[in-house]
Coordinates of C-alpha atoms in Angstrom, one line a residue:
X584 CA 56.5 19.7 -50.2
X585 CA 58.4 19.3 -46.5
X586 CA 56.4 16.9 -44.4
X587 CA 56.3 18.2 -41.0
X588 CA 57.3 15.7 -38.5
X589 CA 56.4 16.3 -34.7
X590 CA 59.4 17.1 -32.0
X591 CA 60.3 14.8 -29.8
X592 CA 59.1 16.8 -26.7
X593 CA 55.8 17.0 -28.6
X594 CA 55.7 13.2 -28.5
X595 CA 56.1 13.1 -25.0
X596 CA 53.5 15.4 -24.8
X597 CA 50.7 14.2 -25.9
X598 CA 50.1 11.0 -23.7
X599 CA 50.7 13.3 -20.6
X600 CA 47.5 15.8 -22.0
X601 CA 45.2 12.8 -23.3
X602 CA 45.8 11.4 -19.8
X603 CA 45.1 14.6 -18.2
X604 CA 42.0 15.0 -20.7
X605 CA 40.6 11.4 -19.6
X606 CA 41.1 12.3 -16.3
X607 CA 39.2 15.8 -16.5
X608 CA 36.5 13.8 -18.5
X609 CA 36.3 10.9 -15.8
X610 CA 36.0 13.8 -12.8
X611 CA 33.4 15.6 -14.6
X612 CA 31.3 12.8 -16.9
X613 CA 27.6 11.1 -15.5
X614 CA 28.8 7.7 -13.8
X615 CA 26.6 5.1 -14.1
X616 CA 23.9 6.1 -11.8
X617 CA 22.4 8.2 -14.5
X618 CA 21.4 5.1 -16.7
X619 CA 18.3 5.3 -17.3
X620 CA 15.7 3.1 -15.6
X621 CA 14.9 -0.1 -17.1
X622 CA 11.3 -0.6 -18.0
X623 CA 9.8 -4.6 -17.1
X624 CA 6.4 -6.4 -18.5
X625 CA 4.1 -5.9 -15.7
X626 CA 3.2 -9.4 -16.0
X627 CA 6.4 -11.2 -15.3
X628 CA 6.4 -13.5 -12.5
X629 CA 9.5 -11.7 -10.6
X630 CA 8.0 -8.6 -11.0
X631 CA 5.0 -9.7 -9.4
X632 CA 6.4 -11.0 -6.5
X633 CA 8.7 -8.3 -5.8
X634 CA 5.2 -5.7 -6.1
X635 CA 3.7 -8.6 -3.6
X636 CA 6.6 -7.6 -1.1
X637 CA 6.5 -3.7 -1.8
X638 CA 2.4 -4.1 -1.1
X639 CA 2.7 -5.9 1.9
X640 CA 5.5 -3.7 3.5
X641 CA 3.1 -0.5 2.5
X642 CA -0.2 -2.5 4.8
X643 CA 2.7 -3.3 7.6
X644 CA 4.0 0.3 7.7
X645 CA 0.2 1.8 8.0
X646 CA -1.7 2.2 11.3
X647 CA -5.3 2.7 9.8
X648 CA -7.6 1.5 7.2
X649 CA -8.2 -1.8 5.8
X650 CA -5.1 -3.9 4.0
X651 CA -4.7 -3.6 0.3
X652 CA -4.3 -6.2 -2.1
X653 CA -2.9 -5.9 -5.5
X654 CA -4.8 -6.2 -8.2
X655 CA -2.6 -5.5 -10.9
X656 CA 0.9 -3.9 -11.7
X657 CA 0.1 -1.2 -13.8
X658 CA 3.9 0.0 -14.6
X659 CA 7.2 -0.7 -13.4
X660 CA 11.0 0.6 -14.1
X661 CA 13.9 -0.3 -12.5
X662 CA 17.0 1.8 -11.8
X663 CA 20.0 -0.4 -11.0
X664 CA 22.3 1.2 -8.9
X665 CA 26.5 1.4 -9.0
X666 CA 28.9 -0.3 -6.5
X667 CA 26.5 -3.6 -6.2
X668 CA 23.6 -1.4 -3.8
X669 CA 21.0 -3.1 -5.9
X670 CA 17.6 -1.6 -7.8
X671 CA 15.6 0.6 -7.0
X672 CA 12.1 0.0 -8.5
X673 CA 9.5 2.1 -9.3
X674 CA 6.0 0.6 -9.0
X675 CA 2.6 1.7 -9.9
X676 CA -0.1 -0.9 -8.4
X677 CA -3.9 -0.8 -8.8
X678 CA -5.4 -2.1 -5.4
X679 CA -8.2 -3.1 -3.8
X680 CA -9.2 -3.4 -0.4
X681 CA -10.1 -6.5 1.3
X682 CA -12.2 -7.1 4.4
X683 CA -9.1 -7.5 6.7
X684 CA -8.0 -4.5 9.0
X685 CA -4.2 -3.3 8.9
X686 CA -4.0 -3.8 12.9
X687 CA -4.7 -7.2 12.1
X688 CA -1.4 -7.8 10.3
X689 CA -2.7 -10.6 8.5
X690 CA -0.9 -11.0 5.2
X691 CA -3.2 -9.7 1.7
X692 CA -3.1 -12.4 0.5
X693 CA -4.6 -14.1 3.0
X694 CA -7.7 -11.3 3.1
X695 CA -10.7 -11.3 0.9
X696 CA -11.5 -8.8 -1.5
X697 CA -14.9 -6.9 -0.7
X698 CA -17.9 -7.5 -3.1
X699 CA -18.5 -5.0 -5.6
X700 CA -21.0 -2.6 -3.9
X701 CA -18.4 -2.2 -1.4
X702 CA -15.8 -2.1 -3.4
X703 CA -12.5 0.5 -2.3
X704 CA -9.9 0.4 -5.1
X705 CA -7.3 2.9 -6.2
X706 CA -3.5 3.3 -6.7
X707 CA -0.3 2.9 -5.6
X708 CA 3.3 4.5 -6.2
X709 CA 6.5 3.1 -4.5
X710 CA 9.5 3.4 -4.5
X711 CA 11.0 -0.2 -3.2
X712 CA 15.2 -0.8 -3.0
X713 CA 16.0 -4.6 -3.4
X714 CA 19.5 -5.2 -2.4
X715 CA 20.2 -8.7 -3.6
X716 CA 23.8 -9.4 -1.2
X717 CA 22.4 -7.8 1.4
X718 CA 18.9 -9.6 1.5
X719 CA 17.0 -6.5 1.9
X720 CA 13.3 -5.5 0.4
X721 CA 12.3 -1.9 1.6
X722 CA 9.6 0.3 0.5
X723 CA 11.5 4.0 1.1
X724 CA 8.6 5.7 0.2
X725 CA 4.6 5.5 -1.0
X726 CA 1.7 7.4 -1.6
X727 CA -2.0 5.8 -2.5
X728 CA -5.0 7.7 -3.2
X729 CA -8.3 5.3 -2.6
X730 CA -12.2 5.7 -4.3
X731 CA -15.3 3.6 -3.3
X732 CA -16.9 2.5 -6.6
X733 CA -19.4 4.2 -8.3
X734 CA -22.6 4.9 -6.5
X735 CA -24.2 5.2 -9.1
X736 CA -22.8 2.5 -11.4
X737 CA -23.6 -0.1 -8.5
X738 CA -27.5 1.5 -8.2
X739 CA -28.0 1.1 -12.2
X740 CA -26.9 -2.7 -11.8
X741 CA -28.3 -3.6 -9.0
X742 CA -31.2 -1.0 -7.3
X743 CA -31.3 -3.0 -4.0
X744 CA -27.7 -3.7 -2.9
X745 CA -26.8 -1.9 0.1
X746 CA -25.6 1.7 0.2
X747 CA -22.9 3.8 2.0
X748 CA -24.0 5.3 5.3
X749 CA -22.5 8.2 6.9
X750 CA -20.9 6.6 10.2
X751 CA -21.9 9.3 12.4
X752 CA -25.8 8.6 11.7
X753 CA -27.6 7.7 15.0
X754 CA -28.7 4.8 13.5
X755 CA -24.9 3.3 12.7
X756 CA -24.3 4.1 16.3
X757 CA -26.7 2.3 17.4
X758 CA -26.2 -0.5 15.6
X759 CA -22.8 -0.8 16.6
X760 CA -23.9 0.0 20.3
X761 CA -26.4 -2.8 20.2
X762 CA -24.6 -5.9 18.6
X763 CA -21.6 -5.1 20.6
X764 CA -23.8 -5.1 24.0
X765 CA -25.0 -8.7 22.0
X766 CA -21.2 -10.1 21.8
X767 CA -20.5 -9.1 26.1
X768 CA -23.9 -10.8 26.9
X769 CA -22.8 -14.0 24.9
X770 CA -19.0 -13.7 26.1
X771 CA -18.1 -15.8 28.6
X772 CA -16.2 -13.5 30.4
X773 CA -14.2 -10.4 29.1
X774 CA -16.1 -7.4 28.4
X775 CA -15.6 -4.6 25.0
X776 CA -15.9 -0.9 24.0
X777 CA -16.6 0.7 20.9
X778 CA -13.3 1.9 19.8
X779 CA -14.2 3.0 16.2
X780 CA -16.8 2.5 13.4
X781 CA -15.2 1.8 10.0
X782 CA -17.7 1.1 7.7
X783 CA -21.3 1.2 7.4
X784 CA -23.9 0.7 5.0
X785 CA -27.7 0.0 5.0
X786 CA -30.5 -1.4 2.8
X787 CA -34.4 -2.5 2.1
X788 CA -35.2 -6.3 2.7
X789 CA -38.4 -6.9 4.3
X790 CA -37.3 -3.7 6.9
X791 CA -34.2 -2.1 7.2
X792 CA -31.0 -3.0 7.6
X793 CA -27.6 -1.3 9.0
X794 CA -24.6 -3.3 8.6
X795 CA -21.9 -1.7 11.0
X796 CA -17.8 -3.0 11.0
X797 CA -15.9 -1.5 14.0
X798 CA -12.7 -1.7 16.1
X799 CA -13.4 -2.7 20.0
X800 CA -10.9 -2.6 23.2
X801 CA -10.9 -4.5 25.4
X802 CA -12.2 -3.7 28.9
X803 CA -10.1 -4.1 32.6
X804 CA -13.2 -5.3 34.1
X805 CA -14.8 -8.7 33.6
X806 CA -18.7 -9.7 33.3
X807 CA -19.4 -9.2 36.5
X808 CA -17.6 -6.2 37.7
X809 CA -19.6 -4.3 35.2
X810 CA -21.6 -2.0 37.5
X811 CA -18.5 -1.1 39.6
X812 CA -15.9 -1.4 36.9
X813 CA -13.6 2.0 36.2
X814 CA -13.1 4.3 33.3
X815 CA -11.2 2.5 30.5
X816 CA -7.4 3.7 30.1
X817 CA -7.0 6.3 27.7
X818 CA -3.9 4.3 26.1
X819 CA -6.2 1.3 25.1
X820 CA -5.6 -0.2 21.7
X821 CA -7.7 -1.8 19.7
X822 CA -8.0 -5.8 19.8
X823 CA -10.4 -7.2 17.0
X824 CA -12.6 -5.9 14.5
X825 CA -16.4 -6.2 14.7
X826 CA -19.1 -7.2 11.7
X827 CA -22.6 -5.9 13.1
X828 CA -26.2 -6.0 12.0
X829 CA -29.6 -4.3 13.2
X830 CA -32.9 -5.3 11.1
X831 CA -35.9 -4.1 12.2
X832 CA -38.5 -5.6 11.0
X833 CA -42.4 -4.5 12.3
X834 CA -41.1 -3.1 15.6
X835 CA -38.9 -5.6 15.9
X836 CA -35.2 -5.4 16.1
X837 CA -32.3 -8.7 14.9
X838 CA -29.1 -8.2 15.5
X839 CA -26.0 -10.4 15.1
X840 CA -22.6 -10.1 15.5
X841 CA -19.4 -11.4 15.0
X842 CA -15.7 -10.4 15.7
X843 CA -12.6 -11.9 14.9
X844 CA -9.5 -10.9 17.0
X845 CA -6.0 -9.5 15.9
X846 CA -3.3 -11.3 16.9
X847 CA -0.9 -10.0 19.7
X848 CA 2.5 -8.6 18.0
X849 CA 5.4 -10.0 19.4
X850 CA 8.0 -7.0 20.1
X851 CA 11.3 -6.9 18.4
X852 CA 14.4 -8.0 20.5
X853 CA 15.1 -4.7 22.5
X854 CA 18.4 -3.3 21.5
X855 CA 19.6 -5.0 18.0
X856 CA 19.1 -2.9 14.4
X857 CA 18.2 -6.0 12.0
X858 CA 18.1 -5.1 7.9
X859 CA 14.9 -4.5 6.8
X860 CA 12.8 -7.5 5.5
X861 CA 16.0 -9.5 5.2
X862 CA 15.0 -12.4 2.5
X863 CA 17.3 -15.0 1.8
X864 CA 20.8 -14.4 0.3
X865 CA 20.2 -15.2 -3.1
X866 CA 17.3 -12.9 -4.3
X867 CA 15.3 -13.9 -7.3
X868 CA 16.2 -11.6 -10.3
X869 CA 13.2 -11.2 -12.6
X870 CA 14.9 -13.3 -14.8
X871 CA 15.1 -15.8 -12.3
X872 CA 11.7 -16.0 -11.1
X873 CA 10.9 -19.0 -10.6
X874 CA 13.3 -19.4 -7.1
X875 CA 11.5 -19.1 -3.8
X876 CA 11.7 -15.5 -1.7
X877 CA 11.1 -15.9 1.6
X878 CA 9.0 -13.6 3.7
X879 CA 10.6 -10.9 4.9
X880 CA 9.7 -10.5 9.1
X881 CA 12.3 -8.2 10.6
X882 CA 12.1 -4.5 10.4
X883 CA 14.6 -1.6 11.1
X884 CA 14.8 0.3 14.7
X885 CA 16.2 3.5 12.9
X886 CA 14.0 4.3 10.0
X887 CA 9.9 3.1 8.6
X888 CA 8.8 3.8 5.1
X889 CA 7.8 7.0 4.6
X890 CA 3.9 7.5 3.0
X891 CA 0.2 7.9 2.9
X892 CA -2.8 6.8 1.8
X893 CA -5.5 9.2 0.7
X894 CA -9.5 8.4 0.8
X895 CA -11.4 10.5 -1.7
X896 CA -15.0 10.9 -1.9
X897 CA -17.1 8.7 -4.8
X898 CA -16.2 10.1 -8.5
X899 CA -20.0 10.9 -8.9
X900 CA -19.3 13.2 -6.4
X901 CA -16.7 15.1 -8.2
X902 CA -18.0 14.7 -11.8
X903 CA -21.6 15.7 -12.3
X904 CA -23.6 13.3 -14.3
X905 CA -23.6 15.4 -17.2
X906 CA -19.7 16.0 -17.8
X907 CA -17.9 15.3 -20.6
X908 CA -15.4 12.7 -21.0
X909 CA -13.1 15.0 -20.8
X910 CA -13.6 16.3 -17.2
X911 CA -10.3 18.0 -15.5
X912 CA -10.9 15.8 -12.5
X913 CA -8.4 13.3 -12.0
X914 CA -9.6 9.9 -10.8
X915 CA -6.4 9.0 -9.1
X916 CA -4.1 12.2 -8.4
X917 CA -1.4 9.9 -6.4
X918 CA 2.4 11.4 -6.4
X919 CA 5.5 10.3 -5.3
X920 CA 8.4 12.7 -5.9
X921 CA 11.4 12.6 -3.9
X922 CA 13.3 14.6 -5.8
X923 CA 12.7 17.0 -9.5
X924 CA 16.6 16.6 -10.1
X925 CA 16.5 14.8 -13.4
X926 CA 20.1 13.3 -12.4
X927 CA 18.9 12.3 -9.3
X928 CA 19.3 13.0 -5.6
X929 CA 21.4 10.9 -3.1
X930 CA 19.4 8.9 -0.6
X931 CA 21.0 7.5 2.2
X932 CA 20.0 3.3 3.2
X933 CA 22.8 2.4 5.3
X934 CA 19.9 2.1 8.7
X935 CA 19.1 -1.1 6.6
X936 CA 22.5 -2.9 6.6
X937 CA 24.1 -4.3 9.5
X938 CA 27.9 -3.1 8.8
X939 CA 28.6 0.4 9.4
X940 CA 29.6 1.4 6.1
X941 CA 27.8 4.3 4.7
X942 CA 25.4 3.3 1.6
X943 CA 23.4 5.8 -0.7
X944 CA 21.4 5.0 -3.6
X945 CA 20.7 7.1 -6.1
X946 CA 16.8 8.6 -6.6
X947 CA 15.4 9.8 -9.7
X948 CA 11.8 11.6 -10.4
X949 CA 9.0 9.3 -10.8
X950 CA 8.7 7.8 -14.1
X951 CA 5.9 9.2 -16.1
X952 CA 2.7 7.4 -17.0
X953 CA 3.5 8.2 -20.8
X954 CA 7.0 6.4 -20.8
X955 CA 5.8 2.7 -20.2
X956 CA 6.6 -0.5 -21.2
X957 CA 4.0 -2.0 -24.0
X958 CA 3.6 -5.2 -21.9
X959 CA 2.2 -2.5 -18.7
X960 CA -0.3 -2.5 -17.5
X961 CA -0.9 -6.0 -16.3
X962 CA -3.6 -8.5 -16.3
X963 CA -6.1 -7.4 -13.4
X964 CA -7.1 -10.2 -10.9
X965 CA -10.6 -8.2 -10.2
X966 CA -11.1 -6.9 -14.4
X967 CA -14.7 -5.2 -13.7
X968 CA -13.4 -1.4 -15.2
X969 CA -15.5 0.0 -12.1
X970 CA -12.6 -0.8 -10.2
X971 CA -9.4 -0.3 -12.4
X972 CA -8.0 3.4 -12.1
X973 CA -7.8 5.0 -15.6

């Protein structure tokens, strides 16, 4: 039998096409941006401070509302990007609301969870980019979809706790009206409107009683000018929130009030684009959680995060009394999709870096809820099941 034996040209050859193969294959071949996100226990301690951060840049990006704390991190992935531009991580958070307004800017964990009959809980997605060498934490994007708790729970455990008013009944107007007219009588000089009502609620003890929370301005004028004092600006912003209470008890009325005072915000310097919530340079990974992050205080001049929250009506409300477990409503319908692409979409960060070079991470859909890690969700801080989302 002849053994065939290749030509020499043949031998040069071949490199020159398995080089030219590699290099079609390298052109046209997934880099590394399309490795699939890696999933995290939802109770690790970096985890949970890194979801602190993403929470409290959400409450500093929103104008209305009450700040959100987190209760627990219900899932977590984390897609680490090519060319050292960091992770992006993709949080779920069950939160609660606490008794602390956003304008107030006071940090959530400094804010005190409302009591159960007033209880405001629900859900969070984000989609937060940590950039350890460039000591930036930035929520690109959130959604949150919010539920008071169950009337009708609360009434079955406890008949005489106070109940949801609407805010434009008379009587929460005039409850407002009246233990605000209570504060400028006991102030020793500045004078306040009624800006908005936020919450209100009423009960049976001995009479009636409305309990009113609402957002004042302050007023140009002082005590005395008060006949003759003009028209308050149009451009007025609001200064403090307001707790108020009406009783009326045999023709007689109580009120009292009290109001605690947001804090003037310092401007940024006018003309210099800091990184967003710049940290320290040497992030924590989550393996190395135990190092301190610092606060993050500085934000961008070119770009905010981009999100919402939604408030829906009670549960009750949606599901009659008599439906099945089954029920097509969904408690928490939150989304966050930036992009369907399952090999992501290109997302341009370079407004939070201070060099001019171009930076883009890469985005991918929103993990699904079936795709979890077996250590998510976390343990809650607040485990009552009438306030932890499904």
């Amino acid at each position: 039998m002849l053994e065939r034996h290749p030509s020499p040209g043949m031998g040069l050859l071949l490199p020159v096409v398995l080089c030219a193969l590699a290099a079609c294959c390298g052109a046209t071949s997934p880099p590394l941006r399309f490795w699939p996100p890696i999933a995290h226990g939802c109770n690790d301690s970096g985890i949970l401070e890194l979801a602190g951060f993403a929470l409290q840049d959400i409450n500093r990006d929103r104008k209305d509302g009450y700040v959100l704390s987190l209760n627990r991190v219900s899932d977590v992935r984390e897609h680490r990007q090519v060319n050292s531009l960091g992770s992006l991580f993709y949080f779920t958070l069950d939160v609660l609301e606490t008794d602390c307004h956003v304008l107030s800017r006071k940090a959530w964990k400094d804010c005190g969870v409302r009591t159960l009959h007033k209880s405001v809980y629900g859900q969070c997605k984000a989609l937060f980019y940590v950039n350890r060498p460039g000591r930036v934490l930035y929520v690109l994007a959130y959604n949150c979809t919010l539920r008071p708790v169950s009337r009708r729970s609360i009434h079955m455990m406890c008949p005489d706790c106070p109940s949801p008013f609407k805010l434009s009944n008379p009587k929460v107007l005039e409850t407002a009206a009246e233990s605000l007219a209570k504060y400028n009588k006991e102030s020793a000089s500045k004078q306040y409107s009624l800006f908005q009502v936020t919450q209100a609620s009423g009960q049976w003890v001995f009479g009636f009683a409305f309990f009113v929370e609402y957002l004042i301005k302050e007023s140009p004028c002082t005590k005395h000018q008060a006949s003759s004092c003009a028209l308050q600006p149009p451009d007025s912003v609001p200064v403090g929130l307001c707790k108020g209470t009406l009783t009326e008890r045999q023709l007689q009325k109580f009120v009292s009030v009290t109001c605690d005072f947001f804090e003037p915000q310092a401007p940024a310097p006018g003309g210099e684009n800091p990184a967003a919530n710049q940290g320290p340079a040497d992030l924590p990974t989550v393996e190395e959680s135990q190092q301190k992050i610092i606060a993050p205080t500085n934000s961008p001049s070119k770009a905010v995060p981009k999100g919402s929250v939604q408030y829906l009506p009670d549960l009750d409300d949606e599901k009659p009394e008599d439906a099945q477990e089954n029920s097509p409503v969904e408690a928490f319908p939150v989304q966050l999709e930036l992009t369907t692409d399952p090999l992501g979409e290109s997302l341009d960060v370079s407004f939070l870096f201070l060099d001019p070079e171009e930076k883009k991470v890469v985005v991918l859909p929103f993990p699904k809820k079936e795709q979890r890690s077996a250590e998510c969700p976390g343990p809650a801080q607040q485990a009552n099941p009438l306030v932890l989302p499904p």
